[in-house]
Coordinates of C-alpha atoms and ligand atoms in Angstrom, one line a residue:
M84 CA 178.1 67.4 158.3
A85 CA 181.5 69.1 157.6
D86 CA 184.5 67.3 156.2
L87 CA 186.9 70.0 157.4
L88 CA 186.9 73.0 159.8
I89 CA 189.2 76.0 159.5
V90 CA 189.3 77.3 163.0
G91 CA 190.3 80.6 164.7
G92 CA 191.3 82.7 161.6
T93 CA 190.2 86.1 160.7
V94 CA 187.7 85.6 157.8
V95 CA 187.8 88.4 155.3
T96 CA 185.0 89.2 152.8
A97 CA 184.6 92.3 150.6
E98 CA 182.4 93.8 153.3
R99 CA 183.9 92.8 156.7
S100 CA 186.5 90.9 158.7
M101 CA 185.7 88.8 161.7
V102 CA 187.2 86.0 163.7
A103 CA 185.3 82.9 162.6
D104 CA 185.5 79.3 161.8
V105 CA 184.7 78.0 158.3
A106 CA 183.0 74.6 157.8
I107 CA 183.6 72.8 154.5
G108 CA 181.5 69.9 153.1
D109 CA 181.7 68.3 149.7
G110 CA 184.1 71.0 148.6
R111 CA 181.8 73.9 149.4
I112 CA 181.5 76.3 152.3
V113 CA 178.6 75.0 154.5
E114 CA 178.8 77.3 157.5
V115 CA 180.8 80.4 158.6
G116 CA 180.5 81.3 162.3
E117 CA 181.9 81.1 165.8
H118 CA 182.8 77.9 167.6
L119 CA 181.8 75.5 164.9
A120 CA 184.0 72.6 166.4
D121 CA 181.7 69.7 167.3
G122 CA 183.3 69.1 170.6
N123 CA 184.1 65.4 170.0
G124 CA 187.0 66.3 167.8
R125 CA 185.9 64.0 165.0
T126 CA 185.9 66.6 162.2
P127 CA 189.5 67.3 160.9
T128 CA 190.5 70.8 161.6
L129 CA 193.0 73.3 160.2
D130 CA 194.3 75.8 162.7
A131 CA 194.2 79.4 161.3
G132 CA 195.0 81.2 164.5
G133 CA 196.8 84.4 163.8
L134 CA 196.1 84.0 160.1
L135 CA 193.8 85.7 157.6
V136 CA 191.3 83.5 155.8
L137 CA 190.8 84.9 152.3
P138 CA 188.9 83.7 149.3
G139 CA 191.3 82.3 146.7
C140 CA 192.3 84.9 144.2
V141 CA 190.7 84.9 140.7
D142 CA 193.2 86.1 138.1
V143 CA 191.3 86.9 134.9
H144 CA 194.3 87.9 132.7
T145 CA 197.0 85.4 132.0
H146 CA 198.9 84.1 129.0
T147 CA 199.9 80.7 130.3
R148 CA 201.5 78.5 127.6
L149 CA 199.7 75.4 126.3
P150 CA 201.6 72.2 126.9
S151 CA 203.6 71.0 123.9
E152 CA 205.7 67.9 123.0
T153 CA 208.9 69.7 123.9
E154 CA 207.5 71.5 127.0
P155 CA 204.7 69.2 128.4
D156 CA 204.7 70.8 131.9
R157 CA 204.4 74.4 131.1
F158 CA 200.6 74.8 131.7
F159 CA 200.7 72.6 134.8
Q160 CA 203.7 74.3 136.2
D161 CA 202.2 77.8 135.9
S162 CA 199.1 76.5 137.6
V163 CA 201.2 75.3 140.5
A164 CA 202.8 78.8 140.6
A165 CA 199.3 80.2 140.8
A166 CA 198.5 77.9 143.7
H167 CA 201.6 78.9 145.6
G168 CA 200.6 82.5 145.2
G169 CA 197.1 82.1 146.5
T170 CA 195.3 82.1 143.1
T171 CA 192.8 79.2 142.9
T172 CA 191.2 80.3 139.6
F173 CA 192.8 81.8 136.5
L174 CA 191.6 82.6 133.0
A175 CA 194.0 82.0 130.2
F176 CA 194.0 83.5 126.7
N177 CA 194.7 81.3 123.6
N178 CA 196.5 83.9 121.4
P179 CA 199.3 82.6 119.1
G180 CA 202.1 83.3 121.5
T181 CA 200.6 80.7 123.9
G182 CA 201.3 77.8 121.5
I183 CA 197.9 77.4 119.9
S184 CA 198.1 75.9 116.4
D185 CA 197.5 77.8 113.2
E186 CA 194.2 76.1 112.8
G187 CA 193.2 76.9 116.4
S188 CA 194.1 80.6 115.8
R189 CA 192.0 80.9 112.7
S190 CA 188.6 80.4 114.4
L191 CA 187.3 81.2 117.9
L192 CA 185.5 77.8 118.2
A193 CA 188.4 75.8 116.9
G194 CA 190.6 77.7 119.3
M195 CA 188.3 76.9 122.2
R196 CA 188.1 73.2 121.4
E197 CA 191.9 73.0 121.0
F198 CA 192.5 74.9 124.3
R199 CA 190.1 72.5 126.1
A200 CA 191.6 69.4 124.6
R201 CA 195.2 70.4 125.3
T202 CA 194.6 71.7 128.9
D203 CA 192.4 68.8 129.9
G204 CA 193.9 67.1 133.0
E205 CA 196.7 69.6 133.3
S206 CA 195.9 72.3 135.8
A207 CA 196.3 72.2 139.6
V208 CA 193.7 74.9 140.1
D209 CA 190.4 75.8 138.4
F210 CA 190.7 77.7 135.2
G211 CA 188.8 79.0 132.2
L212 CA 189.4 80.4 128.8
S213 CA 189.0 83.9 127.5
A214 CA 189.2 83.8 123.7
V215 CA 191.1 86.2 121.5
I216 CA 189.3 87.9 118.6
S217 CA 191.8 88.6 115.9
G218 CA 191.6 90.4 112.7
Q219 CA 193.3 87.4 111.2
Q220 CA 190.5 85.0 111.9
D221 CA 188.0 84.2 109.2
D222 CA 184.7 85.3 110.7
P223 CA 185.1 85.5 114.5
I224 CA 182.1 87.7 115.2
A225 CA 179.7 85.1 113.7
E226 CA 181.2 82.6 116.1
L227 CA 180.7 84.7 119.2
P228 CA 177.1 83.5 120.2
E229 CA 178.2 79.9 120.2
L230 CA 181.4 80.7 122.0
I231 CA 179.4 82.5 124.8
A232 CA 176.9 79.6 125.0
S233 CA 179.9 77.2 125.4
G234 CA 181.0 78.8 128.7
V235 CA 183.4 81.4 127.3
P236 CA 181.5 84.7 127.6
T237 CA 184.5 87.0 127.4
A238 CA 187.0 87.6 124.6
K239 CA 189.8 90.0 124.1
A240 CA 190.2 92.3 121.1
F241 CA 193.2 94.4 120.3
M242 CA 193.3 98.0 118.9
V243 CA 197.1 97.6 118.2
Y244 CA 199.3 95.0 116.6
D245 CA 198.9 93.4 113.2
F246 CA 196.1 91.2 114.5
R247 CA 194.1 94.2 115.7
L248 CA 190.4 94.8 114.9
T249 CA 189.6 97.9 112.9
D250 CA 187.0 100.2 114.5
D251 CA 184.2 98.8 112.4
R252 CA 184.9 95.3 113.4
L253 CA 185.4 96.3 117.0
F254 CA 182.0 97.9 116.9
E255 CA 180.4 94.8 115.5
A256 CA 182.2 92.6 118.1
L257 CA 180.9 94.9 120.9
R258 CA 177.4 94.8 119.5
T259 CA 177.3 91.1 119.1
M260 CA 178.7 90.6 122.7
G261 CA 176.1 93.0 124.0
R262 CA 173.2 91.2 122.3
H263 CA 174.3 87.8 123.7
G264 CA 175.3 88.7 127.2
G265 CA 179.1 88.5 126.7
M266 CA 181.7 91.1 127.6
L267 CA 184.5 92.3 125.3
E268 CA 187.9 92.9 126.8
V269 CA 189.9 95.5 124.9
H270 CA 193.6 96.2 124.7
C271 CA 193.5 100.0 124.2
E272 CA 196.3 101.7 122.3
N273 CA 196.1 103.9 119.2
A274 CA 197.7 101.9 116.4
T275 CA 198.1 104.9 114.0
V276 CA 200.1 106.9 116.5
I277 CA 202.2 104.0 117.8
D278 CA 203.0 102.6 114.4
A279 CA 204.2 106.0 113.2
L280 CA 206.3 106.5 116.3
V281 CA 207.9 103.0 116.0
T282 CA 208.6 103.6 112.2
D283 CA 210.3 106.9 113.0
A284 CA 212.3 105.4 115.9
V285 CA 213.5 102.5 113.7
A286 CA 214.4 104.9 110.8
R287 CA 216.6 106.9 113.2
G288 CA 218.3 103.7 114.5
N289 CA 216.6 104.1 117.9
V290 CA 216.1 100.4 118.4
S291 CA 217.2 99.8 122.0
C292 CA 214.7 98.4 124.5
R293 CA 213.9 101.7 126.1
H294 CA 212.4 103.0 122.8
H295 CA 209.6 100.4 123.3
A296 CA 208.3 102.7 126.1
L297 CA 209.1 105.9 124.3
T298 CA 206.9 104.9 121.3
R299 CA 203.8 104.0 123.4
P300 CA 202.8 107.3 125.1
T301 CA 200.0 107.6 127.6
Y302 CA 197.9 109.7 125.2
A303 CA 197.8 106.8 122.8
E304 CA 196.3 104.6 125.5
A305 CA 193.9 107.3 126.7
E306 CA 192.6 108.1 123.2
A307 CA 192.0 104.4 122.5
T308 CA 190.3 103.9 125.9
H309 CA 188.0 106.8 125.1
R310 CA 187.2 105.3 121.6
A311 CA 186.6 101.8 123.0
I312 CA 184.1 103.2 125.5
A313 CA 182.4 105.4 122.9
L314 CA 182.0 102.4 120.6
A315 CA 180.6 100.3 123.4
R316 CA 178.2 103.0 124.3
A317 CA 177.0 103.2 120.7
A318 CA 176.8 99.4 120.6
D319 CA 174.7 99.3 123.8
A320 CA 177.3 96.9 125.2
S321 CA 179.5 96.6 128.3
V322 CA 183.2 97.0 127.8
Y323 CA 186.2 95.9 129.9
I324 CA 189.5 97.7 129.6
V325 CA 192.5 95.4 130.2
H326 CA 195.8 96.4 131.8
L327 CA 195.0 100.1 132.3
S328 CA 198.3 101.8 133.1
C329 CA 197.9 105.6 133.3
A330 CA 196.0 108.5 134.9
D331 CA 194.6 109.8 131.5
A332 CA 193.1 106.4 130.6
L333 CA 191.7 106.0 134.1
A334 CA 190.0 109.4 133.7
E335 CA 188.1 108.1 130.6
V336 CA 186.8 105.0 132.5
A337 CA 185.9 107.1 135.6
A338 CA 184.0 109.6 133.3
A339 CA 182.0 106.7 131.7
K340 CA 181.2 105.2 135.2
A341 CA 180.0 108.6 136.4
R342 CA 177.5 108.6 133.5
G343 CA 176.3 105.1 134.6
W344 CA 177.8 103.3 131.6
P345 CA 178.9 99.7 132.0
A346 CA 182.6 100.3 131.5
Y347 CA 185.0 98.3 133.7
A348 CA 188.8 98.3 134.0
E349 CA 191.6 96.3 135.5
T350 CA 195.1 97.4 136.3
C351 CA 198.1 95.1 137.0
P352 CA 200.5 94.8 139.9
H353 CA 203.5 96.1 137.8
Y354 CA 201.8 99.4 137.1
L355 CA 201.1 99.7 140.9
T356 CA 204.7 99.1 141.9
L357 CA 207.2 99.9 139.1
T358 CA 207.8 103.0 137.0
D359 CA 209.4 104.1 133.8
E360 CA 212.7 104.6 135.7
R361 CA 213.3 101.0 134.8
Y362 CA 213.9 102.0 131.2
D363 CA 216.9 104.2 132.2
A364 CA 219.0 101.2 133.2
A365 CA 222.3 101.0 131.2
D366 CA 222.1 97.2 130.8
E367 CA 219.8 96.1 128.0
A368 CA 219.3 92.7 129.7
E369 CA 217.7 94.7 132.6
V370 CA 215.5 96.9 130.4
I371 CA 214.2 94.0 128.3
R372 CA 212.4 92.6 131.4
S373 CA 210.2 95.7 131.4
V374 CA 209.2 95.5 127.7
I375 CA 205.5 95.1 128.3
S376 CA 202.5 96.8 126.7
P377 CA 201.4 99.3 127.8
P378 CA 204.8 100.2 129.2
L379 CA 205.6 101.2 132.8
R380 CA 204.5 104.7 133.5
S381 CA 205.4 107.7 135.7
E382 CA 205.3 107.9 139.5
S383 CA 202.3 110.2 139.3
D384 CA 200.4 107.6 137.1
R385 CA 201.3 105.0 139.7
G386 CA 199.8 107.1 142.4
A387 CA 196.6 107.8 140.3
L388 CA 196.1 104.0 139.9
W389 CA 196.1 103.4 143.7
L390 CA 193.6 106.2 144.1
G391 CA 191.5 104.6 141.3
L392 CA 191.5 101.3 143.2
R393 CA 190.3 103.1 146.3
A394 CA 187.7 105.3 144.6
G395 CA 186.3 102.6 142.3
G396 CA 187.4 103.9 138.9
L397 CA 189.3 100.6 138.7
D398 CA 187.4 97.4 139.3
L399 CA 190.0 94.8 139.9
V400 CA 193.7 93.8 139.6
A401 CA 194.9 91.0 137.3
T402 CA 198.4 90.0 136.3
D403 CA 198.7 89.9 132.5
H404 CA 201.1 87.0 133.3
V405 CA 203.4 86.2 130.4
P406 CA 205.9 83.5 131.4
D407 CA 208.7 84.7 129.1
R408 CA 212.3 83.5 129.4
L409 CA 215.0 86.0 128.6
A410 CA 217.0 84.0 126.1
V411 CA 214.0 82.3 124.5
E412 CA 210.9 84.5 124.1
K413 CA 212.6 87.7 124.9
R414 CA 215.5 86.8 122.6
C415 CA 218.2 88.2 124.8
P416 CA 220.7 89.8 124.1
A417 CA 218.3 92.4 122.9
P418 CA 217.1 92.4 119.3
P419 CA 215.5 95.6 117.9
F420 CA 212.7 96.5 120.3
P421 CA 209.8 95.9 117.8
Q422 CA 210.8 92.2 117.7
I423 CA 210.8 91.6 121.5
S424 CA 208.0 89.5 123.1
N425 CA 205.8 91.9 125.2
G426 CA 205.1 90.8 128.7
A427 CA 206.5 89.7 132.1
P428 CA 205.6 87.0 134.6
G429 CA 203.3 87.6 137.5
I430 CA 200.9 84.8 138.1
E431 CA 202.5 83.9 141.5
T432 CA 203.1 87.4 143.0
L433 CA 199.6 88.9 142.6
L434 CA 198.4 88.6 146.2
S435 CA 201.9 89.3 147.7
I436 CA 202.3 92.5 145.8
V437 CA 198.8 93.9 146.3
Y438 CA 198.7 92.9 149.9
S439 CA 202.2 94.4 150.7
E440 CA 201.9 97.6 148.7
G441 CA 198.2 98.0 149.2
V442 CA 197.1 96.8 152.6
A443 CA 200.4 96.8 154.6
G444 CA 201.3 100.1 152.7
G445 CA 198.1 101.7 154.0
R446 CA 196.6 102.4 150.5
I447 CA 193.6 100.1 150.5
S448 CA 191.7 98.1 153.2
L449 CA 191.8 94.4 153.6
E450 CA 188.2 94.1 152.5
R451 CA 188.9 96.1 149.3
L452 CA 191.8 93.7 148.6
V453 CA 189.4 90.8 148.7
D454 CA 187.0 92.7 146.5
L455 CA 189.7 93.5 143.9
L456 CA 191.4 90.1 143.7
A457 CA 188.5 87.7 144.2
T458 CA 184.9 89.0 144.6
T459 CA 184.7 91.4 141.7
P460 CA 186.7 89.3 139.1
A461 CA 184.5 86.3 139.9
K462 CA 181.3 88.3 139.5
L463 CA 182.3 90.2 136.4
F464 CA 183.6 87.1 134.6
G465 CA 180.6 84.9 135.4
M466 CA 182.0 82.6 138.0
G467 CA 179.2 82.4 140.5
T468 CA 180.8 79.7 142.7
K469 CA 184.0 81.6 143.2
G470 CA 185.4 84.7 144.8
A471 CA 183.8 84.9 148.3
I472 CA 183.7 83.2 151.7
E473 CA 180.0 82.5 151.7
V474 CA 177.8 79.5 152.3
G475 CA 177.3 77.6 149.1
R476 CA 180.5 78.9 147.3
D477 CA 183.4 76.7 146.5
A478 CA 185.8 76.3 149.4
D479 CA 188.7 78.0 147.6
L480 CA 190.6 79.6 150.5
V481 CA 194.0 81.1 151.3
L482 CA 195.5 81.1 154.8
F483 CA 197.6 84.1 154.8
D484 CA 200.1 85.3 157.5
P485 CA 200.0 89.1 157.6
Q486 CA 202.9 89.3 160.0
A487 CA 205.4 87.4 157.9
S488 CA 208.1 89.1 155.8
R489 CA 209.7 87.6 152.7
T490 CA 211.8 88.6 149.8
I491 CA 210.5 87.8 146.3
S492 CA 213.2 86.2 144.1
Q493 CA 213.2 84.0 141.0
S494 CA 214.9 81.4 143.2
N495 CA 211.8 81.0 145.4
L496 CA 209.1 81.1 142.7
H497 CA 207.6 78.2 140.7
H498 CA 206.4 79.8 137.5
T499 CA 207.8 78.9 134.1
G500 CA 209.3 82.3 133.3
D501 CA 213.0 82.7 134.2
F502 CA 212.8 86.1 135.9
T503 CA 210.5 88.2 138.1
P504 CA 210.1 92.0 137.8
Y505 CA 210.1 92.0 141.6
E506 CA 213.6 90.4 142.1
G507 CA 214.9 91.3 145.6
R508 CA 211.7 93.1 146.7
A509 CA 210.9 92.7 150.4
V510 CA 207.2 92.2 151.0
R511 CA 204.9 91.9 154.0
G512 CA 202.7 88.8 154.4
A513 CA 203.0 85.3 153.1
V514 CA 200.7 82.6 151.8
R515 CA 200.8 79.6 154.2
S516 CA 198.2 77.2 152.9
V517 CA 195.7 77.1 150.0
L518 CA 192.5 75.1 149.5
L519 CA 190.8 74.3 146.2
R520 CA 187.2 73.1 146.7
G521 CA 188.1 72.0 150.2
E522 CA 191.3 70.1 149.3
V523 CA 194.6 71.4 150.7
I524 CA 196.8 72.1 147.6
V525 CA 199.5 74.1 149.4
R526 CA 200.3 73.2 153.0
D527 CA 202.7 75.4 154.9
G528 CA 204.2 76.7 151.7
V529 CA 204.6 73.2 150.1
F530 CA 202.6 72.2 147.1
S531 CA 200.3 69.2 148.0
G532 CA 197.9 69.3 145.1
R533 CA 197.9 67.3 141.9
R534 CA 197.9 67.7 138.2
G535 CA 194.4 67.6 136.8
A536 CA 192.7 68.5 140.1
G537 CA 191.7 71.9 138.5
N538 CA 188.4 72.0 136.6
F539 CA 187.7 73.9 133.4
L540 CA 185.0 76.5 134.3
E541 CA 182.1 76.9 132.0
R542 CA 181.3 80.5 132.8
M543 CA 177.9 82.3 132.7
A544 CA 177.2 85.3 130.5
T545 CA 176.7 88.1 133.0
A546 CA 176.4 91.4 131.1
Ligands
MN228 MN1 197.3 93.3 126.0
MN229 MN1 197.6 90.4 128.0

């Protein structure tokens, strides 16, 4: 017996699209097929005529902020933004910039417990944690097995920044993850090269925002990507390359895949739509919005990433959402570039951007969009109830109008950053309604969910 029927929409999976009804019972999908209405009209229905019915997006890379005494709504509000954008599950990191305490950042397990306590009852959509392994923690590698067993089977390590892991520690982390079924996510940039370029730039007085990009060349990313993959191979472990931004790094991942190695990679909406032209703007307050790592790349890199999404060198798209505010975290007017918080908001615009540029733009199919934004992220990150419209899965659904047109603007978004990299951008398609485990949490563009309705997901080790 169904509690709700979605009728007359075009249901899209990673394999096919078909006009079908979706029956929901106890928060799960119980049937997908034609003419499921019972005839007596007793089961409530939601009309999806003319709309696409997509699985809710699964965004595996966000830096949502923990709630604090002075900003108690930040985690909740970004989860509302996710809902508006058609994302029903997100993974957050608990790195220091997100508001984790000093104690929580010294140990993986303490950090996990603090994250769970402080986000309990906060989120409007389902969510999970991906831990951050830092060179400043006491003994994070020893804590990995218990972390994985506690439902956090992924963690991010950095090859740059002062909290990076040295190669020997990175190798140990990969080996431990591999032995216990976890998956290490790696931020790949060559620290030796970048630190030298930054030191030189600062010594010459080249401290404006555009020098952030000039000191992080594509070869530094490609070399580190190669090294992370080589270390993973030696450690007999899978590896996941975060925020891959350029053709040369993509070639490294594609070469590993061609050899049958378990190397995976994500790219982000900004690398698929924006280029390093943004660093040419005369106004520093404009350029500072694009201070992200890796930086925006060339038009030819952008083209290569779309080809990678089509051909499979890239596995998924995630946002790397950082809800920075210009005058607060970004410290506008611009300080010297090494002191600027890296990142830009994006939790709410994932589906909009990838649908408009990718599907409406003729670069990828609708089925590939579903694969990239829902099915593969759920599978790779151990969320077996998420990511597909299939009997038994959670009824996390997006009713999406492919004919609509809208303009993205900070004034019509809900996230806690105070700008969007896509200001003024016209996009095709619009999210109409969103369901989380069968409950309508966005109805005709209006949030109808509630704080705390989202569950923390204890994920499965998958590697
Ligand atoms: Mn990163
Ligand atoms: Mn990140």
